[in-house]
Amino acid sequence: MSTLRDLAEEHTQLRPADIDHLHRIAGDWQLLSDLSFADLLLWVPVDRDGTFLCVAQVRPTTAPTAYQDDQVGRIVGGPEVAHLEVAYGQGRIWREGDPVWYGDVPARHEAIPVRLRTADGEAGEVIAVVGRDTNLSTARTPSQLELNYLTTADDLAQMIADGTFPPPRHPGETTSAPRVGDGLVRLDAGGKVTYASPNAQSAYRRLGFAAHLVGEDLAKLHRRLAADPLEGTEAANGILAALRGEGPPRREIDARGATMLTRALPLMPAGVPIGALVLVRDITEVRRRDRALITKDATIREIHHRVKNNLQTVAALLRLQARRVAMPEARVALEESVRRVASIALVHETLSMSSDEAVEFDGIVDRVASAATEVAATEQTVGMRRRGSFGVLPAEIATSLVMVLNELLLNAVEHGFPPAAEPPTGPADTASAGGSGVSGVLPQVAAGVESVTPPEVVVSAHRFRKQLHVTVADNGRGLPAGFDAERGSRLGLQIVRALVTGELRGTIELRNGAEGGTEAVLVVPLVRS
C-alpha cells in the first residue's frame, strides 16, 4: 500500500509543506476520531472536476467503524463527494444532509476543510478535506462523557479548518502520548476544570488527590501535587501555555510513588482561546519497569566488566607462566592460550560499554586483526584489511565468532607466508612446504620476471538472507596437497570446526583461492531457532 506522501506526490500538485502538514494531522488525528466516535478520512483533490483521492484513514477506538474495508487509495467523484466539494470550495465545515448507507451500515457525513497557515500566521488556502463519518447503527442518547467528547471534537475540527491543529511538535518529542480513553480533562479559559473523565479522576487519585476535579485550578493543583517543585512548576506552566493558545511539550508528574504523563492542547476555535484539553495517563508501572530495566542493564554491564577483568587476569597469569617455561612447545601453547583468552575479553569489554546484549563487531575484528599481525610468529610484515561490515551482532554469536576469526587470522599470518629468505618454489614444492593452516602462494613469476606481492590478509563480511557470510583470504602460498580440514590435527582448526558447527550452527570451508592463496569461508545464521 502506498503511503500518504506517495499518493499525494503521484496524484496531486500539493507542495512539500502541504504534504508535511497532512502528515502532522494524520499523526494526531486519532484523538479527534476517538472524541468524535467517527472514522476520519483524509481526502485530497485529484483534479478540478470534483474528483477526490483518499490518502489516509483512521478508525475510532471508542465506537464501531463505518467502513469495514480500507478506503486509502480510493478515488471518488460525482454526487458521492458533494459534501467534500462544499468544504473544499467554500472553506467551511459541512454538516448538512441525510444519512447515507454503506451496505447495511447507516452513516452520517461531515466534511472539515484543512488549511495550512501562512508564515505570517494568516489562514491559508484549503489544501484537503477531512471526512468525518459516524456509524449510526448504535445511535442512542449520549452520556455526559460522550457530550463532552463531542463538544471537544467540534472545537478541534474547527481548529483544523482554521489551520491551528495539530500544534507544532517539539524537537526530540516522540509520538507517544495519552489517548482519550486514558483520561481527559477539559478546562475553561481561566484554567478551571469543567469536566474530568472517570479515568482522569482515577489517575489524579493515584497522585494523592481524592476530591473531585471539577472546579479545581489545574495548574495550581499540579504545583501542589508534584513531589519535585521544579517538576510541578513545569507541568503548571504547560497548562498555562495551552490556555494562551500555545502547544506545550508533554510533561510527567511524580507524586506518592505514582507517575502521570500529561499532554495539554489549546482549544481556540475561530482563533479565540476558550480553554484547554488535558490528556492524562497513569504510567506508574511503565516507569517502574523502565527503572528495573536500567538497573538490570547496569548490572549486566558490570558483570561483563568483571568477566573482562578476570579474563585479563587469566591471560596475565598464562603469560607469566609462559616466560618461566623452558620447553619451546609448551611456551608456544601457553602464548596461544593467552591470545584466545584475550580475544574473548575483547567481546566482554565491548559489552561492558553497551546498553544491550549486542556489540558493534567491526571494531572488535579490527583489534583482533591488528593483534594477530603483532604477535604471530612470522618474519614478514603482513598487512590486514577489512572489507564490508559485520554490523551489530548478539553476544552469543560475537563471543564464538571472535575466537574463530582469531584462529583463522593467526593461521593465515603464521602458515600462509614463507620466511622472507625462502626462495620461490614450484607447485610441487609448495604442496609440501607448509603446514595445515590457512595459506597460499606469495612469489609470482610472469614472463620470466619475478614480482612479489606484499603479504596481505583480507577479512570480508556481508549479510544475505538472514545469514552472515565471512571470508578470510590471504595471498600466501596455498594449502598443501592432500590437505583435509576435517582430519587436521592442529588445535586451532579443531577449535574453529567445533565453534562454527556447534556454537554458531554454521558452516566453514577451507579452499585455495582462484588467484592463489587460501580462503576460509564461513556462513553463520543470524536468526536462532
Short mmCIF file of C-alpha atoms in Angstrom, two decimals, residues 5-297:
data_model
loop_
_atom_site.label_atom_id
_atom_site.label_comp_id
_atom_site.label_asym_id
_atom_site.label_seq_id
_atom_site.Cartn_x
_atom_site.Cartn_y
_atom_site.Cartn_z
CA ARG A 5 3.28 11.07 0.64
CA ASP A 6 3.47 8.65 -2.30
CA LEU A 7 -0.21 9.08 -3.14
CA ALA A 8 -0.13 12.87 -2.79
CA GLU A 9 3.01 13.26 -4.92
CA GLU A 10 1.70 10.93 -7.62
CA HIS A 11 -1.85 12.29 -7.98
CA THR A 12 -1.79 15.93 -6.80
CA GLN A 13 0.09 19.20 -7.12
CA LEU A 14 0.44 19.69 -3.37
CA ARG A 15 3.65 21.36 -2.18
CA PRO A 16 6.05 19.57 0.22
CA ALA A 17 4.92 21.89 3.04
CA ASP A 18 1.29 20.95 2.36
CA ILE A 19 2.11 17.24 2.50
CA ASP A 20 4.07 17.72 5.73
CA HIS A 21 1.02 19.38 7.30
CA LEU A 22 -1.19 16.47 6.21
CA HIS A 23 1.34 14.11 7.82
CA ARG A 24 1.10 16.03 11.10
CA ILE A 25 -2.69 15.81 11.01
CA ALA A 26 -2.55 12.07 10.36
CA GLY A 27 -0.11 11.74 13.26
CA ASP A 28 -2.51 13.36 15.75
CA TRP A 29 -5.99 12.70 14.42
CA GLN A 30 -6.62 9.51 16.42
CA LEU A 31 -7.56 11.97 19.19
CA LEU A 32 -10.22 13.62 17.02
CA SER A 33 -11.52 10.25 15.80
CA ASP A 34 -11.97 8.95 19.34
CA LEU A 35 -13.63 12.16 20.55
CA SER A 36 -15.94 12.14 17.51
CA PHE A 37 -16.79 8.41 17.73
CA ALA A 38 -16.23 8.52 13.96
CA ASP A 39 -13.97 7.38 11.13
CA LEU A 40 -11.74 10.08 9.68
CA LEU A 41 -10.72 10.01 6.01
CA LEU A 42 -8.23 12.45 4.52
CA TRP A 43 -9.29 13.47 1.00
CA VAL A 44 -7.16 15.45 -1.46
CA PRO A 45 -8.44 16.84 -4.79
CA VAL A 46 -7.05 14.99 -7.79
CA ASP A 47 -8.13 17.49 -10.46
CA ARG A 48 -10.58 20.31 -10.97
CA ASP A 49 -13.57 18.21 -12.00
CA GLY A 50 -14.53 17.32 -8.42
CA THR A 51 -12.57 14.06 -8.02
CA PHE A 52 -11.01 13.27 -4.63
CA LEU A 53 -8.44 10.69 -3.51
CA CYS A 54 -8.34 9.18 0.00
CA VAL A 55 -4.73 9.26 1.22
CA ALA A 56 -5.22 8.29 4.91
CA GLN A 57 -7.82 6.78 7.21
CA VAL A 58 -8.24 6.21 10.94
CA ARG A 59 -10.92 4.28 12.82
CA PRO A 60 -12.20 5.19 16.30
CA THR A 61 -11.33 3.08 19.31
CA THR A 62 -14.44 4.40 21.11
CA ALA A 63 -17.13 3.32 18.62
CA PRO A 64 -17.77 0.89 15.74
CA THR A 65 -16.29 1.82 12.37
CA ALA A 66 -18.39 2.97 9.45
CA TYR A 67 -16.07 1.20 6.98
CA GLN A 68 -15.13 -2.43 7.12
CA ASP A 69 -12.89 -2.02 4.05
CA ASP A 70 -9.80 0.17 3.79
CA GLN A 71 -10.52 3.38 1.88
CA VAL A 72 -6.92 4.53 1.30
CA GLY A 73 -6.15 4.82 -2.41
CA ARG A 74 -9.82 5.09 -3.39
CA ILE A 75 -10.71 7.80 -5.96
CA VAL A 76 -14.32 9.00 -5.98
CA GLY A 77 -16.30 11.72 -7.72
CA GLY A 78 -19.83 12.85 -8.58
CA PRO A 79 -22.67 13.01 -6.03
CA GLU A 80 -20.71 10.85 -3.57
CA VAL A 81 -18.29 13.71 -2.88
CA ALA A 82 -20.70 16.64 -2.92
CA HIS A 83 -20.03 17.32 0.77
CA LEU A 84 -16.27 17.30 0.14
CA GLU A 85 -16.68 19.80 -2.71
CA VAL A 86 -18.60 22.20 -0.46
CA ALA A 87 -15.96 22.04 2.30
CA TYR A 88 -13.10 22.39 -0.19
CA GLY A 89 -14.66 25.13 -2.32
CA GLN A 90 -16.33 27.21 0.40
CA GLY A 91 -13.77 26.58 3.15
CA ARG A 92 -16.36 25.72 5.82
CA ILE A 93 -17.36 22.66 7.81
CA TRP A 94 -20.22 20.80 6.12
CA ARG A 95 -22.74 19.06 8.41
CA GLU A 96 -25.93 19.06 6.33
CA GLY A 97 -27.53 16.16 4.57
CA ASP A 98 -29.28 12.91 5.33
CA PRO A 99 -27.55 9.71 6.49
CA VAL A 100 -26.04 7.52 3.80
CA TRP A 101 -25.73 3.74 3.73
CA TYR A 102 -22.62 1.63 3.30
CA GLY A 103 -24.09 -1.81 2.80
CA ASP A 104 -26.29 -2.28 5.85
CA VAL A 105 -24.49 0.40 7.92
CA PRO A 106 -26.09 3.87 8.16
CA ALA A 107 -23.57 6.70 8.47
CA ARG A 108 -23.59 10.46 8.91
CA HIS A 109 -21.27 12.51 6.67
CA GLU A 110 -19.34 15.60 7.73
CA ALA A 111 -16.54 17.38 5.91
CA ILE A 112 -13.83 19.55 7.50
CA PRO A 113 -11.61 21.76 5.31
CA VAL A 114 -7.86 21.53 6.02
CA ARG A 115 -5.86 24.74 5.97
CA LEU A 116 -2.15 25.36 6.33
CA ARG A 117 -1.44 28.70 7.93
CA THR A 118 0.96 31.04 6.16
CA ALA A 119 4.35 32.10 7.52
CA ASP A 120 2.83 35.30 8.97
CA GLY A 121 0.14 33.32 10.82
CA GLU A 122 -2.75 34.04 8.46
CA ALA A 123 -5.24 31.36 7.44
CA GLY A 124 -4.08 29.90 4.15
CA GLU A 125 -5.97 28.21 1.35
CA VAL A 126 -7.75 24.89 1.73
CA ILE A 127 -5.43 22.04 0.71
CA ALA A 128 -7.50 18.97 1.65
CA VAL A 129 -10.68 17.80 3.38
CA VAL A 130 -11.14 15.54 6.40
CA GLY A 131 -14.26 13.41 6.10
CA ARG A 132 -15.82 12.60 9.47
CA ASP A 133 -18.17 9.63 9.03
CA THR A 134 -20.11 8.29 12.02
CA ASN A 135 -21.66 4.83 12.24
CA LEU A 136 -25.28 5.43 13.30
CA SER A 137 -26.24 1.80 13.85
CA THR A 138 -25.71 2.15 17.62
CA ALA A 139 -27.15 5.67 17.97
CA ARG A 140 -28.65 6.46 21.39
CA THR A 141 -28.94 9.30 23.86
CA PRO A 142 -25.35 10.37 24.64
CA SER A 143 -24.00 10.35 28.19
CA GLN A 144 -22.28 13.30 29.87
CA LEU A 145 -18.89 11.84 28.90
CA GLU A 146 -19.95 11.48 25.27
CA LEU A 147 -21.37 15.01 25.15
CA ASN A 148 -18.08 16.41 26.43
CA TYR A 149 -16.18 14.31 23.92
CA LEU A 150 -18.35 15.56 21.03
CA THR A 151 -18.12 19.19 22.13
CA THR A 152 -14.34 18.98 22.31
CA ALA A 153 -14.23 17.19 18.94
CA ASP A 154 -16.17 20.05 17.33
CA ASP A 155 -13.67 22.56 18.74
CA LEU A 156 -10.73 20.57 17.35
CA ALA A 157 -12.49 20.19 13.98
CA GLN A 158 -12.86 23.97 13.77
CA MET A 159 -9.15 24.31 14.61
CA ILE A 160 -8.30 22.01 11.68
CA ALA A 161 -10.40 24.30 9.48
CA ASP A 162 -8.53 27.31 10.93
CA GLY A 163 -5.11 25.67 10.44
CA THR A 164 -4.25 25.69 14.17
CA PHE A 165 -4.48 21.94 14.83
CA PRO A 166 -2.33 20.00 15.40
CA PRO A 167 0.14 22.21 17.28
CA PRO A 168 3.81 22.04 16.18
CA ARG A 169 5.76 19.10 17.55
CA HIS A 170 8.65 19.96 19.83
CA PRO A 171 12.22 18.91 18.86
CA GLY A 172 13.00 15.39 20.07
CA GLU A 173 9.41 14.77 21.12
CA THR A 174 8.09 11.28 20.38
CA THR A 175 4.65 10.48 19.03
CA SER A 176 3.66 8.53 22.15
CA ALA A 177 1.01 10.38 24.13
CA PRO A 178 -2.02 9.75 26.32
CA ARG A 179 -5.15 8.66 24.46
CA VAL A 180 -8.73 9.76 25.03
CA GLY A 181 -9.51 6.55 26.88
CA ASP A 182 -6.61 7.06 29.29
CA GLY A 183 -8.13 10.17 30.82
CA LEU A 184 -9.49 13.53 29.64
CA VAL A 185 -9.80 16.86 31.45
CA ARG A 186 -11.42 19.94 29.92
CA LEU A 187 -10.55 23.41 31.20
CA ASP A 188 -12.28 26.74 30.73
CA ALA A 189 -10.45 29.90 29.71
CA GLY A 190 -9.47 30.55 33.33
CA GLY A 191 -7.83 27.13 33.74
CA LYS A 192 -10.55 25.61 35.92
CA VAL A 193 -11.74 22.05 35.30
CA THR A 194 -15.19 21.86 33.70
CA TYR A 195 -15.13 18.11 33.08
CA ALA A 196 -12.93 15.14 34.03
CA SER A 197 -13.48 11.63 32.74
CA PRO A 198 -13.57 8.76 35.26
CA ASN A 199 -10.14 7.53 34.13
CA ALA A 200 -8.68 11.02 34.58
CA GLN A 201 -10.16 11.21 38.07
CA SER A 202 -8.56 7.84 38.90
CA ALA A 203 -5.16 8.98 37.61
CA TYR A 204 -5.18 12.05 39.87
CA ARG A 205 -6.29 9.91 42.79
CA ARG A 206 -3.11 7.86 42.31
CA LEU A 207 -1.18 11.11 42.76
CA GLY A 208 -2.94 11.75 46.08
CA PHE A 209 -5.87 13.99 45.05
CA ALA A 210 -9.04 12.25 46.30
CA ALA A 211 -11.56 15.07 45.75
CA HIS A 212 -13.47 15.69 42.52
CA LEU A 213 -11.56 17.63 39.88
CA VAL A 214 -14.40 19.82 38.59
CA GLY A 215 -13.86 23.42 39.70
CA GLU A 216 -10.15 22.95 40.51
CA ASP A 217 -7.46 25.21 39.07
CA LEU A 218 -5.41 22.51 37.35
CA ALA A 219 -2.14 24.48 37.12
CA LYS A 220 -2.18 25.18 40.87
CA LEU A 221 -3.15 21.56 41.54
CA HIS A 222 -0.11 20.31 39.63
CA ARG A 223 2.15 22.55 41.69
CA ARG A 224 0.68 21.17 44.91
CA LEU A 225 0.79 17.51 43.93
CA ALA A 226 4.25 17.18 42.38
CA ALA A 227 6.92 15.72 44.64
CA ASP A 228 9.56 17.82 42.85
CA PRO A 229 8.72 21.58 42.94
CA LEU A 230 10.52 22.17 39.63
CA GLU A 231 8.57 19.35 38.00
CA GLY A 232 5.32 20.77 39.35
CA THR A 233 6.17 24.25 38.04
CA GLU A 234 6.96 22.90 34.57
CA ALA A 235 3.68 20.96 34.48
CA ALA A 236 1.76 24.05 35.63
CA ASN A 237 3.49 26.22 33.03
CA GLY A 238 2.44 23.73 30.36
CA ILE A 239 -1.21 24.16 31.36
CA LEU A 240 -0.89 27.96 31.29
CA ALA A 241 0.83 27.83 27.89
CA ALA A 242 -2.05 25.80 26.45
CA LEU A 243 -4.54 28.35 27.83
CA ARG A 244 -2.61 31.04 25.93
CA GLY A 245 -3.02 29.10 22.70
CA GLU A 246 0.45 27.52 22.63
CA GLY A 247 1.28 23.82 22.28
CA PRO A 248 3.49 22.86 25.26
CA PRO A 249 5.53 19.63 25.36
CA ARG A 250 4.34 16.56 27.23
CA ARG A 251 5.11 16.54 30.96
CA GLU A 252 5.37 13.91 33.66
CA ILE A 253 4.33 14.37 37.29
CA ASP A 254 5.63 12.17 40.12
CA ALA A 255 3.83 12.10 43.45
CA ARG A 256 3.40 9.49 46.19
CA GLY A 257 5.23 6.86 44.15
CA ALA A 258 2.96 7.31 41.12
CA THR A 259 3.79 8.85 37.74
CA MET A 260 1.35 10.53 35.36
CA LEU A 261 2.01 11.68 31.79
CA THR A 262 0.11 14.81 30.71
CA ARG A 263 -0.44 16.46 27.36
CA ALA A 264 -2.12 19.88 27.20
CA LEU A 265 -3.74 21.07 23.96
CA PRO A 266 -5.13 24.57 23.40
CA LEU A 267 -8.78 24.95 22.42
CA MET A 268 -9.15 28.02 20.23
CA PRO A 269 -11.83 27.55 17.54
CA ALA A 270 -12.02 30.54 15.18
CA GLY A 271 -8.82 31.81 16.82
CA VAL A 272 -10.49 32.52 20.18
CA PRO A 273 -8.89 30.79 23.23
CA ILE A 274 -11.73 29.12 25.14
CA GLY A 275 -9.71 26.79 27.35
CA ALA A 276 -7.59 23.69 27.03
CA LEU A 277 -7.83 19.94 26.70
CA VAL A 278 -5.57 17.91 29.01
CA LEU A 279 -5.00 14.22 28.33
CA VAL A 280 -3.55 12.21 31.21
CA ARG A 281 -2.23 8.69 31.54
CA ASP A 282 -1.09 6.75 34.58
CA ILE A 283 2.36 5.42 33.61
CA THR A 284 3.47 4.30 37.08
CA GLU A 285 4.01 0.68 36.04
CA VAL A 286 5.75 1.73 32.81
CA ARG A 287 8.27 3.87 34.69
CA ARG A 288 8.76 1.15 37.32
CA ARG A 289 9.66 -1.32 34.57
CA ASP A 290 11.93 1.28 32.97
CA ARG A 291 13.80 1.71 36.25
CA ALA A 292 14.04 -2.06 36.65
CA LEU A 293 15.48 -2.39 33.14
CA ILE A 294 18.01 0.37 33.78
CA THR A 295 19.13 -1.41 36.95
CA LYS A 296 19.30 -4.72 35.11
CA ASP A 297 21.31 -3.20 32.24
#
